[in-house]
PDB file of N, CA and C in Angstrom:
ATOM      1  N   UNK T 231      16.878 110.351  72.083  1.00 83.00           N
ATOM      2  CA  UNK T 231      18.028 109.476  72.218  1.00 83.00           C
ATOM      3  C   UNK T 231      17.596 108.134  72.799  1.00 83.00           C
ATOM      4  N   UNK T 232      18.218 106.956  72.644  1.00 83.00           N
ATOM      5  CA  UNK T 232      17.701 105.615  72.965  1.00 83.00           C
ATOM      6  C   UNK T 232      17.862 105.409  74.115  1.00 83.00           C
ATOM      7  N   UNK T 233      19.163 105.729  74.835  1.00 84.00           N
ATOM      8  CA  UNK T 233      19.689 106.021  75.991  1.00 84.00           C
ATOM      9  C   UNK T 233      18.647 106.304  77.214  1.00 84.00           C
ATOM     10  N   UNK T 234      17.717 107.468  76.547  1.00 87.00           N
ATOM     11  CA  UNK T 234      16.456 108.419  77.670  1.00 87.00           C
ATOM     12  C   UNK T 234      15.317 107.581  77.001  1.00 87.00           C
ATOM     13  N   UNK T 235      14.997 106.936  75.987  1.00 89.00           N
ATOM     14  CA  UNK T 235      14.087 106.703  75.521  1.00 89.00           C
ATOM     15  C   UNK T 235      13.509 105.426  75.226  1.00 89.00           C
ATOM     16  N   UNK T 236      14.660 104.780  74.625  1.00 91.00           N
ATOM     17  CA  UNK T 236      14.789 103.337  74.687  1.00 91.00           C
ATOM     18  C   UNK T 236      14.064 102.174  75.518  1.00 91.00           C
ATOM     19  N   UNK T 237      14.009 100.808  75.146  1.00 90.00           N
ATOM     20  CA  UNK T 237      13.213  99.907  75.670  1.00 90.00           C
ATOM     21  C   UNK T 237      14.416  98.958  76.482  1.00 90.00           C
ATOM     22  N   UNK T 238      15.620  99.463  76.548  1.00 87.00           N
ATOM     23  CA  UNK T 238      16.563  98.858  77.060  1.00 87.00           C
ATOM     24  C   UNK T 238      17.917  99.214  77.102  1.00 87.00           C
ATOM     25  N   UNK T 239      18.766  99.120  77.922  1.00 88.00           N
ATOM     26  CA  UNK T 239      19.894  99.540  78.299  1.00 88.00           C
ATOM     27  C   UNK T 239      21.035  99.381  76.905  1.00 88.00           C
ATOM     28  N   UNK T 240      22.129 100.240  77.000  1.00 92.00           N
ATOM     29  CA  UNK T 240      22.861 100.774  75.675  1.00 92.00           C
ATOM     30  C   UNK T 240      24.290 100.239  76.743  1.00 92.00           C
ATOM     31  N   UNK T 241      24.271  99.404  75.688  1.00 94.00           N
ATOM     32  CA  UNK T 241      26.117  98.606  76.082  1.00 94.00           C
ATOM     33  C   UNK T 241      26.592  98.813  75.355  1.00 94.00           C
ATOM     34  N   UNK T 242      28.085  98.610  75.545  1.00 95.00           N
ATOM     35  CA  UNK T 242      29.272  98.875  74.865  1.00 95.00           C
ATOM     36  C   UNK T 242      30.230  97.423  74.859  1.00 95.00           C
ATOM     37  N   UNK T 243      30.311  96.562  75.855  1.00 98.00           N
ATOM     38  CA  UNK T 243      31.354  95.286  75.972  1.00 98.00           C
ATOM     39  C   UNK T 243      30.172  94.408  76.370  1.00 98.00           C
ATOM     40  N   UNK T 244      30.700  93.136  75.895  1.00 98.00           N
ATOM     41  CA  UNK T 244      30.365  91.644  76.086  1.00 98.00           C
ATOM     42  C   UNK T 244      30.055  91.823  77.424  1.00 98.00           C
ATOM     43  N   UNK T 245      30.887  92.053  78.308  1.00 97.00           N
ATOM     44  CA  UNK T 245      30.227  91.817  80.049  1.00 97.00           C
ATOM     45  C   UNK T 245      29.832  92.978  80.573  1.00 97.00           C
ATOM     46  N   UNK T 246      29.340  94.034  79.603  1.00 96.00           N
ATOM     47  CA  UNK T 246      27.610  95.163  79.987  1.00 96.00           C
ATOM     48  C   UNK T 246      27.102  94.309  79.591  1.00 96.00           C
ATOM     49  N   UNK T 247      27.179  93.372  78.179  1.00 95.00           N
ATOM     50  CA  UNK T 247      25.561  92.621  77.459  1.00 95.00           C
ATOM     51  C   UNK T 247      25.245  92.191  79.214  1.00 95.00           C
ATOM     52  N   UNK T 248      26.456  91.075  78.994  1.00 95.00           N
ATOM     53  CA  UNK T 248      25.917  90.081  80.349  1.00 95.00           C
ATOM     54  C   UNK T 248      24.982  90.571  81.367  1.00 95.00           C
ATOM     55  N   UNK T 249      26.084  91.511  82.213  1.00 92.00           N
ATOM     56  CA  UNK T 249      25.388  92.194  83.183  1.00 92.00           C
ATOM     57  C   UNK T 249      23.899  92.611  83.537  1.00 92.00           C
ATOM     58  N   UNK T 250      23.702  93.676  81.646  1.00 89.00           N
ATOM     59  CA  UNK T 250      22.427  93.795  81.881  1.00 89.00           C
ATOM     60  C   UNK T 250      21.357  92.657  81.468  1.00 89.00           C
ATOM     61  N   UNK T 251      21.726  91.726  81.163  1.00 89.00           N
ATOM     62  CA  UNK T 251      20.899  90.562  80.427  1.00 89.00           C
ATOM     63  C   UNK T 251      20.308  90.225  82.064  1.00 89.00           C
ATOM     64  N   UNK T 252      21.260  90.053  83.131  1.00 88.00           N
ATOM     65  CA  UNK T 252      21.031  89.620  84.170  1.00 88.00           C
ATOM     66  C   UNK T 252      20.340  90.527  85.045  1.00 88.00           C
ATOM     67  N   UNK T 253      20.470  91.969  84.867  1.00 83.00           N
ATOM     68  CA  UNK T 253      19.475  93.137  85.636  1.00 83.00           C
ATOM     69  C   UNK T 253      17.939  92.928  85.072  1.00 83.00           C
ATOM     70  N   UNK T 254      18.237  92.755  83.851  1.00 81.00           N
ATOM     71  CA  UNK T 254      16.597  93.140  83.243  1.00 81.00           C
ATOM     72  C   UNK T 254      15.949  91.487  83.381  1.00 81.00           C
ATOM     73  N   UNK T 255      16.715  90.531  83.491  1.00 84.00           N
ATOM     74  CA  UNK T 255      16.033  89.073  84.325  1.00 84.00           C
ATOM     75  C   UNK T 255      15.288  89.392  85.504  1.00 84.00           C
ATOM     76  N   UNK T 256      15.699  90.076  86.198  1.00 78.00           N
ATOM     77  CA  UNK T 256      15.338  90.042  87.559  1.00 78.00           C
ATOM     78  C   UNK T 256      14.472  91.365  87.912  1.00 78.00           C
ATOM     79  N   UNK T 257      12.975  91.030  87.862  1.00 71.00           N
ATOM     80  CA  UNK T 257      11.935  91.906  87.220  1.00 71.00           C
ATOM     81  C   UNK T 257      11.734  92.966  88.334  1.00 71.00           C
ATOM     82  N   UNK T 258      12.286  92.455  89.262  1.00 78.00           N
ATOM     83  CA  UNK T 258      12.497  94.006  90.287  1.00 78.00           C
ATOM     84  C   UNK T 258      13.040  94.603  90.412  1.00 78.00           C
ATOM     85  N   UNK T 259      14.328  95.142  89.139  1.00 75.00           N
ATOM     86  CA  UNK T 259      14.974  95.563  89.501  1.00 75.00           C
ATOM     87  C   UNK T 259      14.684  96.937  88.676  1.00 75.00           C
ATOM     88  N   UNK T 260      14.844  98.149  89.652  1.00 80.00           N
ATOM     89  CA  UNK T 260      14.398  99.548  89.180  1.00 80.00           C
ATOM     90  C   UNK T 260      14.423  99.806  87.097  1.00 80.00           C
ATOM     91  N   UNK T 261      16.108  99.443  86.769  1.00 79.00           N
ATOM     92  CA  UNK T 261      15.534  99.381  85.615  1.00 79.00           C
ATOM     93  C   UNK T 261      14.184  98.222  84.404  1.00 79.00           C
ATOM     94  N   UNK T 262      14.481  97.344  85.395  1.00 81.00           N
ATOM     95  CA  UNK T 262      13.478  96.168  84.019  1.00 81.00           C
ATOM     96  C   UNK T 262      12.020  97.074  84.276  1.00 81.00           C
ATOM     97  N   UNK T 263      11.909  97.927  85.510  1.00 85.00           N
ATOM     98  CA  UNK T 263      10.509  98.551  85.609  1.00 85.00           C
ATOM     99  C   UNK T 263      10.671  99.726  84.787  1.00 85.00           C
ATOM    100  N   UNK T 264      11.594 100.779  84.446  1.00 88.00           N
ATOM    101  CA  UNK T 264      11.876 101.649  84.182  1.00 88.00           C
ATOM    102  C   UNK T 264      11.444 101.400  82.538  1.00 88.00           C
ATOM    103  N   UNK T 265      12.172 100.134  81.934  1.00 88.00           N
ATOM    104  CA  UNK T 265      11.983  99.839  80.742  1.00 88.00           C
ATOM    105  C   UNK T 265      10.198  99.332  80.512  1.00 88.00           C
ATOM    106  N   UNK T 266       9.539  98.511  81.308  1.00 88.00           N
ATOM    107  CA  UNK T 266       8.324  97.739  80.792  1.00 88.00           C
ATOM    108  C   UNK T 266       7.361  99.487  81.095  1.00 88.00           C
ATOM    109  N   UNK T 267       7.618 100.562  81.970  1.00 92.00           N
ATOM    110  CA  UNK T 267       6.711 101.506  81.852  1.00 92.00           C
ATOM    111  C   UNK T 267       6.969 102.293  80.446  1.00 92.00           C
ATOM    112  N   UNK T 268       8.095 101.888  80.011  1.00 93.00           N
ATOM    113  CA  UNK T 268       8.432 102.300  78.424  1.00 93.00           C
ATOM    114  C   UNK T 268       7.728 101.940  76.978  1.00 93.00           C
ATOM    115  N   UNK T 269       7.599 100.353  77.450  1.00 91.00           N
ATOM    116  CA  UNK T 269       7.245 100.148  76.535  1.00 91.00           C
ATOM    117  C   UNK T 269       5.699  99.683  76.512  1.00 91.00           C
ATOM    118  N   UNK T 270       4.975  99.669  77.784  1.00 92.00           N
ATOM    119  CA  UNK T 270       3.576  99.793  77.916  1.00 92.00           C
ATOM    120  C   UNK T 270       3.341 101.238  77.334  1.00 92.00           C
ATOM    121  N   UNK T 271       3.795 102.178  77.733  1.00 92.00           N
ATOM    122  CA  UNK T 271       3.412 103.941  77.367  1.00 92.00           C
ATOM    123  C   UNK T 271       3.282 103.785  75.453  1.00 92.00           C
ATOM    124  N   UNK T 272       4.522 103.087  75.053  1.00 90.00           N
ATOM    125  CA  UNK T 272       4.457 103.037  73.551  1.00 90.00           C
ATOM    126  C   UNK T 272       3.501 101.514  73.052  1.00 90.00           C
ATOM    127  N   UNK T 273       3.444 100.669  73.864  1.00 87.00           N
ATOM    128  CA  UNK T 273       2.663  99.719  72.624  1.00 87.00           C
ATOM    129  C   UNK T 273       1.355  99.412  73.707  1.00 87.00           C
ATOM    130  N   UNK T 274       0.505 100.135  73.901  1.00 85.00           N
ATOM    131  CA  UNK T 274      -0.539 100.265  74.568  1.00 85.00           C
ATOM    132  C   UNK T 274      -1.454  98.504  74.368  1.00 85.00           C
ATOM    133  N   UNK T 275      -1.899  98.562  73.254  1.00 86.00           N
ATOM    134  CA  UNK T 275      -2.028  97.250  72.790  1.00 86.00           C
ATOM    135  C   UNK T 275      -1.421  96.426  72.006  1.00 86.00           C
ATOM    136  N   UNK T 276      -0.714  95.437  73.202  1.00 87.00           N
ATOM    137  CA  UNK T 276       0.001  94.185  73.039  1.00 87.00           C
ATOM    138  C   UNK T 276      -1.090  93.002  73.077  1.00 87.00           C
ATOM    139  N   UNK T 277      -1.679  92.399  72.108  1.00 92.00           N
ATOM    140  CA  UNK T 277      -2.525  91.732  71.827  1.00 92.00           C
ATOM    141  C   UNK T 277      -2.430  90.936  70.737  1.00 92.00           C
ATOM    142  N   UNK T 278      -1.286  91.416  70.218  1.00 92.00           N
ATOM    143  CA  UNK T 278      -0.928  90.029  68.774  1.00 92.00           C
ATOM    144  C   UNK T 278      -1.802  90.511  67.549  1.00 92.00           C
ATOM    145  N   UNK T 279      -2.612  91.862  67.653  1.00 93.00           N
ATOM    146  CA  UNK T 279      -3.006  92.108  66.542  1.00 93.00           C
ATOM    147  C   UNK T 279      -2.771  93.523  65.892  1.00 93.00           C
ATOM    148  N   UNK T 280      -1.178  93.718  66.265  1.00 90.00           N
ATOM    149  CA  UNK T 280      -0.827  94.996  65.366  1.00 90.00           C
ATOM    150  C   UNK T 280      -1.286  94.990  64.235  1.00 90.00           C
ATOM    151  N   UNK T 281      -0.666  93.627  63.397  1.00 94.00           N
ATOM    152  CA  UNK T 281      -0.556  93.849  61.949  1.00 94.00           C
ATOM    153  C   UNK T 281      -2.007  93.879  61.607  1.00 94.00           C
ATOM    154  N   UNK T 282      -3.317  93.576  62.065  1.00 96.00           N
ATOM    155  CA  UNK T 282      -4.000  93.284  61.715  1.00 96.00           C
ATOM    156  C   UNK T 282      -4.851  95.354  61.510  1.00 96.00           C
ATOM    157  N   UNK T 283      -4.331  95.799  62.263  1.00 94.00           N
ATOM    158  CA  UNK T 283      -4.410  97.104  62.768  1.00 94.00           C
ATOM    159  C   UNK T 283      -3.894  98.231  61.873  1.00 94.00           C
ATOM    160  N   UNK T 284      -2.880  97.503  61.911  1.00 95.00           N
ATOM    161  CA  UNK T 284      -1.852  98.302  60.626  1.00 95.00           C
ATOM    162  C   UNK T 284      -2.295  98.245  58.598  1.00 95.00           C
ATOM    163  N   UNK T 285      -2.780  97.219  58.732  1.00 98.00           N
ATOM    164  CA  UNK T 285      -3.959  96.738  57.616  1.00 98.00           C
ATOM    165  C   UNK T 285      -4.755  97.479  57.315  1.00 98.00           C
ATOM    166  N   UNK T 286      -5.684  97.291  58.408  1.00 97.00           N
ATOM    167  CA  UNK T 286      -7.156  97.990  58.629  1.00 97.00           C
ATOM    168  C   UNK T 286      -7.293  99.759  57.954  1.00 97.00           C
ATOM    169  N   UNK T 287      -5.890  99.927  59.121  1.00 97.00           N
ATOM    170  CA  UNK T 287      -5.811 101.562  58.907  1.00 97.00           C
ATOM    171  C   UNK T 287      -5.029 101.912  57.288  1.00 97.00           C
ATOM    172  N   UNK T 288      -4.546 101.367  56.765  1.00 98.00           N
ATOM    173  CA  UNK T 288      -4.022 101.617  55.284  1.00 98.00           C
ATOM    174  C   UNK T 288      -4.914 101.125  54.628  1.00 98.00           C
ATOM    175  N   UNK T 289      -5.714  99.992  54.320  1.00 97.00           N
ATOM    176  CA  UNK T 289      -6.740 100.166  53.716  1.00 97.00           C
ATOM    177  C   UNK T 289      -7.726 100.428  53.776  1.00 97.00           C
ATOM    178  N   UNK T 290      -7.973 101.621  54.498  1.00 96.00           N
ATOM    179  CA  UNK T 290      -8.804 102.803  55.030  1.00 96.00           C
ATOM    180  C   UNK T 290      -8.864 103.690  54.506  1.00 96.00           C
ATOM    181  N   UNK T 291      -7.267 104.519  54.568  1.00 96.00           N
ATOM    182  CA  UNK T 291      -6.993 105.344  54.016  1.00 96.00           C
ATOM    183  C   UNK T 291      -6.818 105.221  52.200  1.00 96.00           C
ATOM    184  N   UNK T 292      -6.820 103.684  52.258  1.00 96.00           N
ATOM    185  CA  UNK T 292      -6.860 103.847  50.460  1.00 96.00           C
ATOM    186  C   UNK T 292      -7.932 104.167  49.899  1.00 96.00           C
ATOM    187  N   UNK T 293      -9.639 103.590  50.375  1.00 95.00           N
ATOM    188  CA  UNK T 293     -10.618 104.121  50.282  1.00 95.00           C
ATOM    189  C   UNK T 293     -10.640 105.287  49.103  1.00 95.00           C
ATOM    190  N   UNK T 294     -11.215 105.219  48.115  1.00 91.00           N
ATOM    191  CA  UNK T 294     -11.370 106.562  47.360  1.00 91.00           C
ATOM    192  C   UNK T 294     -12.805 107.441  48.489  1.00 91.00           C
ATOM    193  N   UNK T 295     -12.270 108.743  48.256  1.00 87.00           N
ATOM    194  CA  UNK T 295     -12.901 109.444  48.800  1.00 87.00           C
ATOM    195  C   UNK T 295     -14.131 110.204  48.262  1.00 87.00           C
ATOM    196  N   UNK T 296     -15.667 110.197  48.841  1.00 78.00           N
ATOM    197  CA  UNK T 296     -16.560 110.406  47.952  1.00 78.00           C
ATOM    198  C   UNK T 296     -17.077 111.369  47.932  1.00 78.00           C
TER     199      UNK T 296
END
């Protein structure tokens, strides 16, 4: 569920957006940490060269096999 899993809080009204726009500003606050250990755990390397990664490994696997 996005809720437990998610990279960020699940609103419902214009002033949750706000609210949390303004929690997750303010980088000490239990959730903006809750979320960045989220999304360090999932995108390990943040380096600007996914796609280049994502490439690599599909035309890898296209490789005929010998």
């Amino acid at each position: 569920k996005y809720p437990d899993n998610g990279f960020g809080p699940v609103v419902e009204t214009v002033n949750d957006v706000v609210q949390s726009v303004h929690e997750l500003l303010d980088d000490t606050s239990s959730q903006s940490q809750l979320y960045a250990k989220r999304i360090d755990s999932t995108f390990p390397s943040r380096d600007g060269k996914a796609s280049e990664r994502v490439i690599a490994a599909i035309e890898e696997r296209l490789k005929p096999i010998n």
